[in-house]
Amino acid sequence: MNTIRDQYLSNVCQHIQAKDMHEDIRNELLTHWDELVQDALDNGCPRENVEALVLQQMGDPKEIGSSFNQVHRPKMNWGLLVTVGILVILGIAVSYYSTLSLDYANLVAHKIFYSIIGLAIMLAVIFVDYRMLKKHSWVWFMLPFVIHAAVKPRIITVNGQELYLAIGPFSINLILAYSILLLIGISGILQQESTSKWRHSLSLMAITLLPLFLFSSANVKSYYLVYLVALLAVLWKSLKSKVYFYIVTGLHTLVASLYIFMFSSRPATNRILSFLSQDENYSFMLGRSRSAILSGGWWGQGIQDSSQEYPLIYSEYAISYIFHSLGWIIGALCLVVIGYVIVQFIRMSKQVKDNYGRTIITGLAAYIGFQYVYNILMIFGLAPQAGISPPIISYGGTYSVLTLAIIGLMLSIYRRRDMIPHGGQIRE
């Protein structure tokens, strides 16, 4: 046992907070130590003097440890945190204007309350080690099915959609919770190795197709569309063979088409057909949205009675009303902030080295980002009407809370991008 060498390596690691990296750093330094020993012997250095020479060449353990600690310290995406805060403020402003414009209850008080809770949860989740979720991946995947079966009689139906579960004074958006659990579960299951090709194929078909029955049972088409985009992003990022990706994409496209056009309610089908044909009924809502945007001017029209002029200003058409009430400049800045958030999502997914963490970020980023993109296209008349609101900006209690929790999980993964080995295992 080389006590001098081992003591040196231990002294270096004492100054590195990322304990999961200690083994990799020790191995790296050990290789360098052995190379220096061999060089010293090749240059004729007496064996009894080799360790002293190598110890001098390796450098001060405190300085080496501190330099490694700088590389492997926690990383925070402050830009994303700030822009999320801006979106929260915009959401509160929309709720404030909606409260004054519409004959509704005090939306702004509820929005502030849920925003504070959501931000607190987001900040707490940032410091949670996401890797603990991985070993329970099948549990997270199956949990939505168990919950839905258990609480189905108590689920609140809105416009034919089974969306909310009332718990005291609070209503939880179950479909968003299901989507989060499914994406986290699938991200972990895809990292598991299987010796049987058939078993792997059956598992893949199960985790990708079973959720379809959950969404069809709840009759939530727009939520299913958002989930499907996130699922495909996860599969594209994780699957080595793209054949499975194309098979799953084809199956979902076929089933979704049948679901929408043959087994769906007529309004959903009519919205798509009306969009394609630019029907007058479709143009009515499109005209309202465009009118709100175009009439805003540079500095906005301020607070107005919009209960008849511009419907749904607190949800689907919240961004339209930002253009109308606060003006084109603020509206454009809102779009810039949303674009920046989406870019940060993409950037984080590329910078994280751990496959599991990278897959989770990819799925959750696609889930949130697609809602923003689709909603913006919709308000400008470039996509069919759907119940897809801009996250955080639109009014939504637990929806905002869960969305902020999602962002907290993504920041938790990003925070540890240089603190864990490539495999991502938790080391005792």
CSV table of C-alpha atoms in Angstrom, one decimal:
chain,number,residue,atom,x,y,z
A,1,MET,CA,0.0,0.0,0.0
A,2,ASN,CA,1.4,3.4,-1.0
A,3,THR,CA,0.5,5.6,2.0
A,4,ILE,CA,2.0,8.8,0.6
A,5,ARG,CA,0.2,8.5,-2.7
A,6,ASP,CA,-3.1,7.6,-1.0
A,7,GLN,CA,-2.8,10.4,1.5
A,8,TYR,CA,-2.2,12.8,-1.3
A,9,LEU,CA,-5.3,11.7,-3.2
A,10,SER,CA,-7.4,11.9,0.0
A,11,ASN,CA,-6.2,15.4,0.7
A,12,VAL,CA,-7.2,16.4,-2.9
A,13,CYS,CA,-10.6,14.9,-2.5
A,14,GLN,CA,-11.2,16.7,0.8
A,15,HIS,CA,-11.5,20.0,-1.1
A,16,ILE,CA,-14.0,18.6,-3.7
A,17,GLN,CA,-17.7,18.8,-2.6
A,18,ALA,CA,-19.0,16.6,-5.4
A,19,LYS,CA,-18.4,13.3,-3.6
A,20,ASP,CA,-19.8,11.3,-6.5
A,21,MET,CA,-16.8,12.5,-8.6
A,22,HIS,CA,-14.2,11.4,-6.0
A,23,GLU,CA,-13.6,8.0,-7.5
A,24,ASP,CA,-13.2,9.3,-11.1
A,25,ILE,CA,-10.9,12.1,-9.9
A,26,ARG,CA,-8.8,9.6,-7.8
A,27,ASN,CA,-8.4,7.3,-10.8
A,28,GLU,CA,-7.4,10.3,-13.0
A,29,LEU,CA,-4.8,11.5,-10.5
A,30,LEU,CA,-3.6,7.9,-9.9
A,31,THR,CA,-2.9,7.4,-13.6
A,32,HIS,CA,-1.0,10.7,-13.7
A,33,TRP,CA,0.9,9.7,-10.6
A,34,ASP,CA,1.9,6.4,-12.1
A,35,GLU,CA,3.1,8.1,-15.3
A,36,LEU,CA,5.3,10.5,-13.3
A,37,VAL,CA,6.7,7.6,-11.4
A,38,GLN,CA,7.6,5.8,-14.6
A,39,ASP,CA,9.2,8.9,-16.1
A,40,ALA,CA,11.3,9.5,-13.0
A,41,LEU,CA,12.6,5.9,-13.0
A,42,ASP,CA,13.3,6.1,-16.8
A,43,ASN,CA,15.3,9.3,-16.2
A,44,GLY,CA,17.5,7.5,-13.6
A,45,CYS,CA,16.0,8.8,-10.4
A,46,PRO,CA,16.8,6.6,-7.4
A,47,ARG,CA,13.7,4.6,-6.3
A,48,GLU,CA,13.8,5.9,-2.8
A,49,ASN,CA,13.6,9.5,-4.0
A,50,VAL,CA,10.8,8.9,-6.6
A,51,GLU,CA,7.8,9.5,-4.3
A,52,ALA,CA,9.2,12.8,-3.0
A,53,LEU,CA,9.9,14.0,-6.6
A,54,VAL,CA,6.4,12.9,-7.9
A,55,LEU,CA,4.7,14.5,-4.8
A,56,GLN,CA,6.5,17.8,-5.7
A,57,GLN,CA,5.5,17.5,-9.4
A,58,MET,CA,1.8,16.8,-8.6
A,59,GLY,CA,1.4,20.1,-6.9
A,60,ASP,CA,-0.3,21.3,-3.7
A,61,PRO,CA,-3.3,19.1,-2.9
A,62,LYS,CA,-5.4,22.0,-1.7
A,63,GLU,CA,-4.8,23.9,-5.0
A,64,ILE,CA,-5.5,20.9,-7.1
A,65,GLY,CA,-8.6,20.0,-5.1
A,66,SER,CA,-9.9,23.6,-5.3
A,67,SER,CA,-9.4,23.6,-9.1
A,68,PHE,CA,-11.3,20.4,-9.4
A,69,ASN,CA,-14.0,21.8,-7.1
A,70,GLN,CA,-14.5,24.8,-9.4
A,71,VAL,CA,-15.0,22.4,-12.3
A,72,HIS,CA,-17.4,20.1,-10.5
A,73,ARG,CA,-19.3,22.6,-8.4
A,74,PRO,CA,-23.1,23.1,-8.7
A,75,LYS,CA,-24.2,25.1,-11.8
A,76,MET,CA,-27.3,27.3,-11.7
A,77,ASN,CA,-29.0,28.6,-14.8
A,78,TRP,CA,-29.7,32.1,-13.5
A,79,GLY,CA,-31.0,33.3,-16.9
A,80,LEU,CA,-33.8,30.7,-16.8
A,81,LEU,CA,-34.6,31.5,-13.2
A,82,VAL,CA,-34.9,35.2,-14.0
A,83,THR,CA,-37.1,34.7,-17.2
A,84,VAL,CA,-39.4,32.3,-15.3
A,85,GLY,CA,-39.8,35.1,-12.7
A,86,ILE,CA,-40.7,37.4,-15.5
A,87,LEU,CA,-43.3,35.0,-16.8
A,88,VAL,CA,-44.8,34.7,-13.3
A,89,ILE,CA,-45.1,38.5,-13.1
A,90,LEU,CA,-46.8,38.6,-16.6
A,91,GLY,CA,-49.2,35.9,-15.4
A,92,ILE,CA,-50.1,37.9,-12.3
A,93,ALA,CA,-50.6,41.0,-14.5
A,94,VAL,CA,-52.9,39.1,-16.8
A,95,SER,CA,-54.9,37.8,-13.8
A,96,TYR,CA,-55.0,41.4,-12.5
A,97,TYR,CA,-56.3,42.8,-15.7
A,98,SER,CA,-58.8,39.9,-16.1
A,99,THR,CA,-60.1,40.5,-12.6
A,100,LEU,CA,-60.8,44.2,-13.4
A,101,SER,CA,-62.1,43.5,-16.9
A,102,LEU,CA,-64.4,40.5,-16.2
A,103,ASP,CA,-67.1,39.9,-13.8
A,104,TYR,CA,-65.1,37.1,-12.1
A,105,ALA,CA,-63.8,36.5,-8.7
A,106,ASN,CA,-60.5,37.9,-7.6
A,107,LEU,CA,-58.3,35.9,-10.0
A,108,VAL,CA,-55.1,37.9,-9.1
A,109,ALA,CA,-55.2,36.8,-5.4
A,110,HIS,CA,-55.4,33.2,-6.4
A,111,LYS,CA,-52.7,33.6,-9.0
A,112,ILE,CA,-50.3,35.2,-6.5
A,113,PHE,CA,-51.1,32.5,-3.9
A,114,TYR,CA,-50.4,29.6,-6.4
A,115,SER,CA,-47.4,31.4,-7.9
A,116,ILE,CA,-45.7,31.7,-4.4
A,117,ILE,CA,-46.4,28.1,-3.7
A,118,GLY,CA,-45.1,27.1,-7.2
A,119,LEU,CA,-41.9,29.2,-6.8
A,120,ALA,CA,-41.2,27.7,-3.3
A,121,ILE,CA,-41.6,24.2,-4.6
A,122,MET,CA,-39.4,24.9,-7.7
A,123,LEU,CA,-36.6,26.2,-5.5
A,124,ALA,CA,-36.9,23.2,-3.1
A,125,VAL,CA,-36.9,20.7,-6.0
A,126,ILE,CA,-33.7,22.3,-7.4
A,127,PHE,CA,-31.8,20.9,-4.4
A,128,VAL,CA,-33.3,17.4,-4.6
A,129,ASP,CA,-31.1,14.7,-6.2
A,130,TYR,CA,-33.2,13.6,-9.2
A,131,ARG,CA,-31.3,10.3,-9.5
A,132,MET,CA,-33.4,8.9,-6.6
A,133,LEU,CA,-36.3,8.7,-9.0
A,134,LYS,CA,-34.6,6.3,-11.4
A,135,LYS,CA,-34.9,3.1,-9.4
A,136,HIS,CA,-38.7,3.6,-9.1
A,137,SER,CA,-39.3,4.2,-12.8
A,138,TRP,CA,-41.9,1.5,-13.2
A,139,VAL,CA,-43.7,2.8,-10.1
A,140,TRP,CA,-43.9,6.3,-11.6
A,141,PHE,CA,-45.2,4.8,-14.8
A,142,MET,CA,-47.9,2.7,-13.2
A,143,LEU,CA,-49.0,5.3,-10.6
A,144,PRO,CA,-51.2,7.4,-13.0
A,145,PHE,CA,-53.2,4.3,-13.9
A,146,VAL,CA,-53.7,3.4,-10.2
A,147,ILE,CA,-54.6,6.9,-9.2
A,148,HIS,CA,-57.1,7.3,-12.1
A,149,ALA,CA,-58.8,4.0,-11.2
A,150,ALA,CA,-59.0,4.9,-7.5
A,151,VAL,CA,-60.3,8.5,-7.8
A,152,LYS,CA,-62.3,8.3,-11.0
A,153,PRO,CA,-65.7,8.7,-9.3
A,154,ARG,CA,-64.5,11.9,-7.6
A,155,ILE,CA,-62.9,13.5,-10.8
A,156,ILE,CA,-64.4,16.8,-11.8
A,157,THR,CA,-65.5,16.8,-15.5
A,158,VAL,CA,-65.1,20.1,-17.4
A,159,ASN,CA,-66.6,20.2,-20.9
A,160,GLY,CA,-66.6,16.4,-21.1
A,161,GLN,CA,-62.9,16.2,-20.0
A,162,GLU,CA,-61.9,14.4,-16.7
A,163,LEU,CA,-59.4,17.0,-15.6
A,164,TYR,CA,-59.5,17.8,-11.9
A,165,LEU,CA,-59.5,16.1,-8.5
A,166,ALA,CA,-61.0,18.3,-5.7
A,167,ILE,CA,-59.1,18.0,-2.4
A,168,GLY,CA,-60.7,20.4,0.1
A,169,PRO,CA,-60.6,23.9,-1.4
A,170,PHE,CA,-58.0,22.9,-4.0
A,171,SER,CA,-58.4,21.3,-7.4
A,172,ILE,CA,-55.5,19.3,-8.8
A,173,ASN,CA,-54.9,19.1,-12.5
A,174,LEU,CA,-54.7,15.3,-12.8
A,175,ILE,CA,-53.7,15.1,-16.5
A,176,LEU,CA,-50.7,17.3,-16.0
A,177,ALA,CA,-49.7,15.2,-13.0
A,178,TYR,CA,-50.1,12.0,-15.0
A,179,SER,CA,-48.0,13.4,-17.8
A,180,ILE,CA,-45.2,14.3,-15.5
A,181,LEU,CA,-45.2,10.9,-13.9
A,182,LEU,CA,-45.4,9.0,-17.2
A,183,LEU,CA,-42.5,11.0,-18.7
A,184,ILE,CA,-40.3,10.5,-15.7
A,185,GLY,CA,-41.1,6.8,-15.5
A,186,ILE,CA,-40.5,6.2,-19.3
A,187,SER,CA,-37.2,8.1,-19.1
A,188,GLY,CA,-36.0,5.7,-16.5
A,189,ILE,CA,-37.3,2.6,-18.1
A,190,LEU,CA,-35.6,3.4,-21.3
A,191,GLN,CA,-32.3,3.4,-19.5
A,192,GLN,CA,-32.7,-0.1,-18.2
A,193,GLU,CA,-30.8,-2.8,-20.1
A,194,SER,CA,-32.5,-5.9,-21.3
A,195,THR,CA,-30.9,-9.2,-22.5
A,196,SER,CA,-34.0,-10.2,-24.5
A,197,LYS,CA,-34.7,-8.3,-27.7
A,198,TRP,CA,-38.4,-9.4,-27.6
A,199,ARG,CA,-38.8,-8.4,-24.0
A,200,HIS,CA,-37.3,-5.0,-24.8
A,201,SER,CA,-39.7,-4.6,-27.7
A,202,LEU,CA,-42.8,-5.6,-25.7
A,203,SER,CA,-41.7,-3.2,-22.9
A,204,LEU,CA,-41.3,-0.4,-25.3
A,205,MET,CA,-44.7,-1.0,-26.9
A,206,ALA,CA,-46.3,-1.1,-23.5
A,207,ILE,CA,-44.9,2.1,-22.1
A,208,THR,CA,-45.6,4.0,-25.3
A,209,LEU,CA,-49.1,2.8,-26.0
A,210,LEU,CA,-50.7,2.1,-22.6
A,211,PRO,CA,-51.0,5.8,-21.7
A,212,LEU,CA,-53.1,6.3,-24.8
A,213,PHE,CA,-56.0,4.4,-23.0
A,214,LEU,CA,-55.5,6.7,-20.0
A,215,PHE,CA,-55.9,9.9,-22.1
A,216,SER,CA,-58.8,8.5,-24.1
A,217,SER,CA,-60.6,7.5,-21.0
A,218,ALA,CA,-60.2,11.0,-19.6
A,219,ASN,CA,-61.2,12.4,-23.0
A,220,VAL,CA,-58.4,15.0,-23.1
A,221,LYS,CA,-57.3,15.4,-26.7
A,222,SER,CA,-55.3,18.5,-26.4
A,223,TYR,CA,-53.4,17.2,-23.4
A,224,TYR,CA,-52.8,14.0,-25.3
A,225,LEU,CA,-51.3,16.0,-28.2
A,226,VAL,CA,-48.9,17.8,-25.8
A,227,TYR,CA,-47.9,14.5,-24.1
A,228,LEU,CA,-47.4,12.8,-27.5
A,229,VAL,CA,-44.9,15.4,-28.6
A,230,ALA,CA,-43.0,15.1,-25.3
A,231,LEU,CA,-43.0,11.3,-25.6
A,232,LEU,CA,-41.6,11.3,-29.1
A,233,ALA,CA,-38.9,13.7,-28.0
A,234,VAL,CA,-37.9,11.3,-25.2
A,235,LEU,CA,-37.9,8.3,-27.6
A,236,TRP,CA,-35.9,10.2,-30.2
A,237,LYS,CA,-33.3,11.1,-27.6
A,238,SER,CA,-33.1,7.6,-26.0
A,239,LEU,CA,-33.6,5.0,-28.6
A,240,LYS,CA,-30.4,3.8,-30.4
A,241,SER,CA,-32.5,2.3,-33.2
A,242,LYS,CA,-34.8,4.8,-34.8
A,243,VAL,CA,-36.9,2.0,-36.2
A,244,TYR,CA,-38.8,1.8,-32.9
A,245,PHE,CA,-39.3,5.5,-33.0
A,246,TYR,CA,-40.9,5.5,-36.4
A,247,ILE,CA,-43.0,2.5,-35.5
A,248,VAL,CA,-44.3,4.2,-32.4
A,249,THR,CA,-44.9,7.5,-34.2
A,250,GLY,CA,-46.8,5.7,-36.9
A,251,LEU,CA,-49.0,3.8,-34.4
A,252,HIS,CA,-49.8,6.9,-32.4
A,253,THR,CA,-50.6,8.9,-35.6
A,254,LEU,CA,-53.0,6.2,-36.7
A,255,VAL,CA,-54.7,5.8,-33.3
A,256,ALA,CA,-54.8,9.5,-32.8
A,257,SER,CA,-56.4,10.0,-36.2
A,258,LEU,CA,-59.1,7.4,-35.5
A,259,TYR,CA,-59.6,8.9,-32.0
A,260,ILE,CA,-60.1,12.4,-33.3
A,261,PHE,CA,-62.0,11.8,-36.5
A,262,MET,CA,-64.1,8.7,-35.7
A,263,PHE,CA,-64.5,8.3,-32.0
A,264,SER,CA,-64.2,11.9,-30.9
A,265,SER,CA,-66.8,14.5,-30.2
A,266,ARG,CA,-68.0,16.6,-33.2
A,267,PRO,CA,-66.7,19.9,-31.9
A,268,ALA,CA,-63.1,18.7,-31.8
A,269,THR,CA,-63.3,17.4,-35.4
A,270,ASN,CA,-65.1,20.6,-36.5
A,271,ARG,CA,-62.3,22.7,-35.1
A,272,ILE,CA,-59.7,21.0,-37.3
A,273,LEU,CA,-61.8,20.9,-40.4
A,274,SER,CA,-62.8,24.6,-39.9
A,275,PHE,CA,-59.2,25.5,-39.5
A,276,LEU,CA,-58.2,23.7,-42.8
A,277,SER,CA,-61.1,25.3,-44.7
A,278,GLN,CA,-61.0,28.7,-42.8
A,279,ASP,CA,-64.6,28.4,-42.0
A,280,GLU,CA,-66.5,31.5,-40.7
A,281,ASN,CA,-67.0,30.0,-37.3
A,282,TYR,CA,-63.3,29.5,-37.0
A,283,SER,CA,-62.6,32.9,-38.3
A,284,PHE,CA,-64.8,34.4,-35.5
A,285,MET,CA,-62.4,33.4,-32.8
A,286,LEU,CA,-59.4,34.0,-34.9
A,287,GLY,CA,-60.7,37.5,-35.7
A,288,ARG,CA,-61.2,38.2,-32.0
A,289,SER,CA,-57.6,37.2,-31.3
A,290,ARG,CA,-56.2,39.2,-34.2
A,291,SER,CA,-58.3,42.2,-33.3
A,292,ALA,CA,-56.9,42.1,-29.7
A,293,ILE,CA,-53.4,42.0,-31.0
A,294,LEU,CA,-53.7,44.6,-33.8
A,295,SER,CA,-55.7,47.1,-31.6
A,296,GLY,CA,-53.1,47.1,-28.9
A,297,GLY,CA,-50.8,49.7,-30.5
A,298,TRP,CA,-47.3,50.4,-29.2
A,299,TRP,CA,-48.3,51.1,-25.6
A,300,GLY,CA,-51.6,49.1,-25.3
A,301,GLN,CA,-55.2,50.1,-24.6
A,302,GLY,CA,-55.1,49.5,-20.8
A,303,ILE,CA,-57.8,47.9,-18.8
A,304,GLN,CA,-61.1,47.5,-20.7
A,305,ASP,CA,-64.3,45.6,-20.4
A,306,SER,CA,-63.4,42.5,-22.4
A,307,SER,CA,-66.0,40.0,-21.4
A,308,GLN,CA,-67.6,40.2,-24.8
A,309,GLU,CA,-64.8,41.6,-27.0
A,310,TYR,CA,-62.0,39.2,-26.2
A,311,PRO,CA,-63.0,35.9,-24.4
A,312,LEU,CA,-60.6,33.6,-22.6
A,313,ILE,CA,-58.2,36.4,-21.9
A,314,TYR,CA,-57.0,34.7,-18.7
A,315,SER,CA,-56.2,31.3,-20.4
A,316,GLU,CA,-55.9,30.4,-24.1
A,317,TYR,CA,-55.8,34.1,-25.3
A,318,ALA,CA,-53.7,35.5,-22.5
A,319,ILE,CA,-50.9,36.5,-24.8
A,320,SER,CA,-53.3,38.2,-27.2
A,321,TYR,CA,-54.6,40.3,-24.3
A,322,ILE,CA,-51.1,41.2,-23.3
A,323,PHE,CA,-50.6,42.7,-26.8
A,324,HIS,CA,-53.9,44.4,-26.4
A,325,SER,CA,-53.6,45.8,-22.9
A,326,LEU,CA,-49.9,46.4,-22.5
A,327,GLY,CA,-49.0,47.1,-26.2
A,328,TRP,CA,-46.9,45.6,-29.0
A,329,ILE,CA,-43.6,46.3,-27.2
A,330,ILE,CA,-44.5,44.4,-24.1
A,331,GLY,CA,-46.2,41.7,-26.2
A,332,ALA,CA,-43.0,41.3,-28.3
A,333,LEU,CA,-40.9,41.2,-25.2
A,334,CYS,CA,-43.2,38.5,-23.9
A,335,LEU,CA,-42.5,36.4,-27.0
A,336,VAL,CA,-38.8,37.0,-26.6
A,337,VAL,CA,-38.9,35.8,-23.0
A,338,ILE,CA,-40.7,32.7,-24.1
A,339,GLY,CA,-38.2,32.1,-26.9
A,340,TYR,CA,-35.4,32.5,-24.4
A,341,VAL,CA,-36.9,30.0,-22.0
A,342,ILE,CA,-37.3,27.4,-24.9
A,343,VAL,CA,-33.7,28.0,-26.0
A,344,GLN,CA,-32.5,27.5,-22.4
A,345,PHE,CA,-34.4,24.2,-22.3
A,346,ILE,CA,-32.7,23.0,-25.4
A,347,ARG,CA,-29.3,24.2,-24.2
A,348,MET,CA,-29.7,22.4,-20.9
A,349,SER,CA,-30.6,19.1,-22.6
A,350,LYS,CA,-27.4,19.3,-24.6
A,351,GLN,CA,-25.1,20.1,-21.7
A,352,VAL,CA,-26.2,17.4,-19.2
A,353,LYS,CA,-24.0,14.4,-19.5
A,354,ASP,CA,-26.1,11.8,-17.6
A,355,ASN,CA,-28.4,10.0,-20.0
A,356,TYR,CA,-31.2,9.7,-17.5
A,357,GLY,CA,-31.1,13.4,-16.6
A,358,ARG,CA,-30.8,14.4,-20.2
A,359,THR,CA,-33.8,12.3,-21.2
A,360,ILE,CA,-36.0,13.8,-18.5
A,361,ILE,CA,-35.0,17.3,-19.5
A,362,THR,CA,-35.8,16.6,-23.1
A,363,GLY,CA,-39.3,15.2,-22.3
A,364,LEU,CA,-40.2,18.0,-19.9
A,365,ALA,CA,-38.8,20.7,-22.1
A,366,ALA,CA,-40.8,19.4,-25.0
A,367,TYR,CA,-43.9,19.2,-22.8
A,368,ILE,CA,-43.7,22.9,-21.7
A,369,GLY,CA,-42.1,24.3,-24.9
A,370,PHE,CA,-44.7,22.8,-27.2
A,371,GLN,CA,-47.5,24.4,-25.3
A,372,TYR,CA,-45.9,27.8,-25.7
A,373,VAL,CA,-45.2,27.3,-29.5
A,374,TYR,CA,-48.7,25.9,-30.2
A,375,ASN,CA,-50.5,28.6,-28.2
A,376,ILE,CA,-48.6,31.4,-30.1
A,377,LEU,CA,-49.3,29.8,-33.4
A,378,MET,CA,-53.0,29.5,-32.4
A,379,ILE,CA,-53.5,33.1,-31.4
A,380,PHE,CA,-52.0,34.2,-34.7
A,381,GLY,CA,-54.3,31.8,-36.6
A,382,LEU,CA,-51.6,29.4,-37.7
A,383,ALA,CA,-52.9,26.4,-35.7
A,384,PRO,CA,-56.3,25.0,-34.9
A,385,GLN,CA,-58.1,26.0,-31.8
A,386,ALA,CA,-57.3,23.8,-28.9
A,387,GLY,CA,-57.4,24.0,-25.1
A,388,ILE,CA,-53.7,24.7,-24.9
A,389,SER,CA,-52.8,27.7,-22.8
A,390,PRO,CA,-49.4,29.3,-22.3
A,391,PRO,CA,-47.9,27.8,-19.0
A,392,ILE,CA,-47.4,30.1,-16.1
A,393,ILE,CA,-48.8,33.1,-18.0
A,394,SER,CA,-52.3,31.9,-18.1
A,395,TYR,CA,-54.4,31.5,-15.0
A,396,GLY,CA,-54.2,28.1,-13.5
A,397,GLY,CA,-53.7,27.1,-9.9
A,398,THR,CA,-52.2,23.7,-9.6
A,399,TYR,CA,-51.2,23.8,-13.3
A,400,SER,CA,-48.9,26.7,-12.6
A,401,VAL,CA,-47.6,25.0,-9.5
A,402,LEU,CA,-46.8,21.7,-11.3
A,403,THR,CA,-45.3,23.6,-14.2
A,404,LEU,CA,-42.9,25.4,-11.9
A,405,ALA,CA,-42.1,22.1,-10.2
A,406,ILE,CA,-41.2,20.7,-13.6
A,407,ILE,CA,-38.8,23.5,-14.2
A,408,GLY,CA,-37.4,23.0,-10.7
A,409,LEU,CA,-36.6,19.3,-11.6
A,410,MET,CA,-35.0,20.4,-14.9
A,411,LEU,CA,-32.8,22.9,-12.9
A,412,SER,CA,-31.9,20.2,-10.4
A,413,ILE,CA,-30.6,18.0,-13.2
A,414,TYR,CA,-28.7,20.9,-14.8
A,415,ARG,CA,-27.3,21.9,-11.4
A,416,ARG,CA,-25.6,18.5,-11.1
A,417,ARG,CA,-24.3,18.2,-14.7
A,418,ASP,CA,-20.7,18.4,-13.6
A,419,MET,CA,-21.2,16.8,-10.1
A,420,ILE,CA,-21.9,13.2,-11.2
A,421,PRO,CA,-20.1,10.6,-13.3
A,422,HIS,CA,-21.4,9.9,-16.9
A,423,GLY,CA,-23.3,6.9,-15.7
A,424,GLY,CA,-25.2,9.0,-13.2
A,425,GLN,CA,-25.2,6.4,-10.4
A,426,ILE,CA,-25.4,7.5,-6.8
A,427,ARG,CA,-22.2,6.4,-5.0
A,428,GLU,CA,-22.2,5.7,-1.3
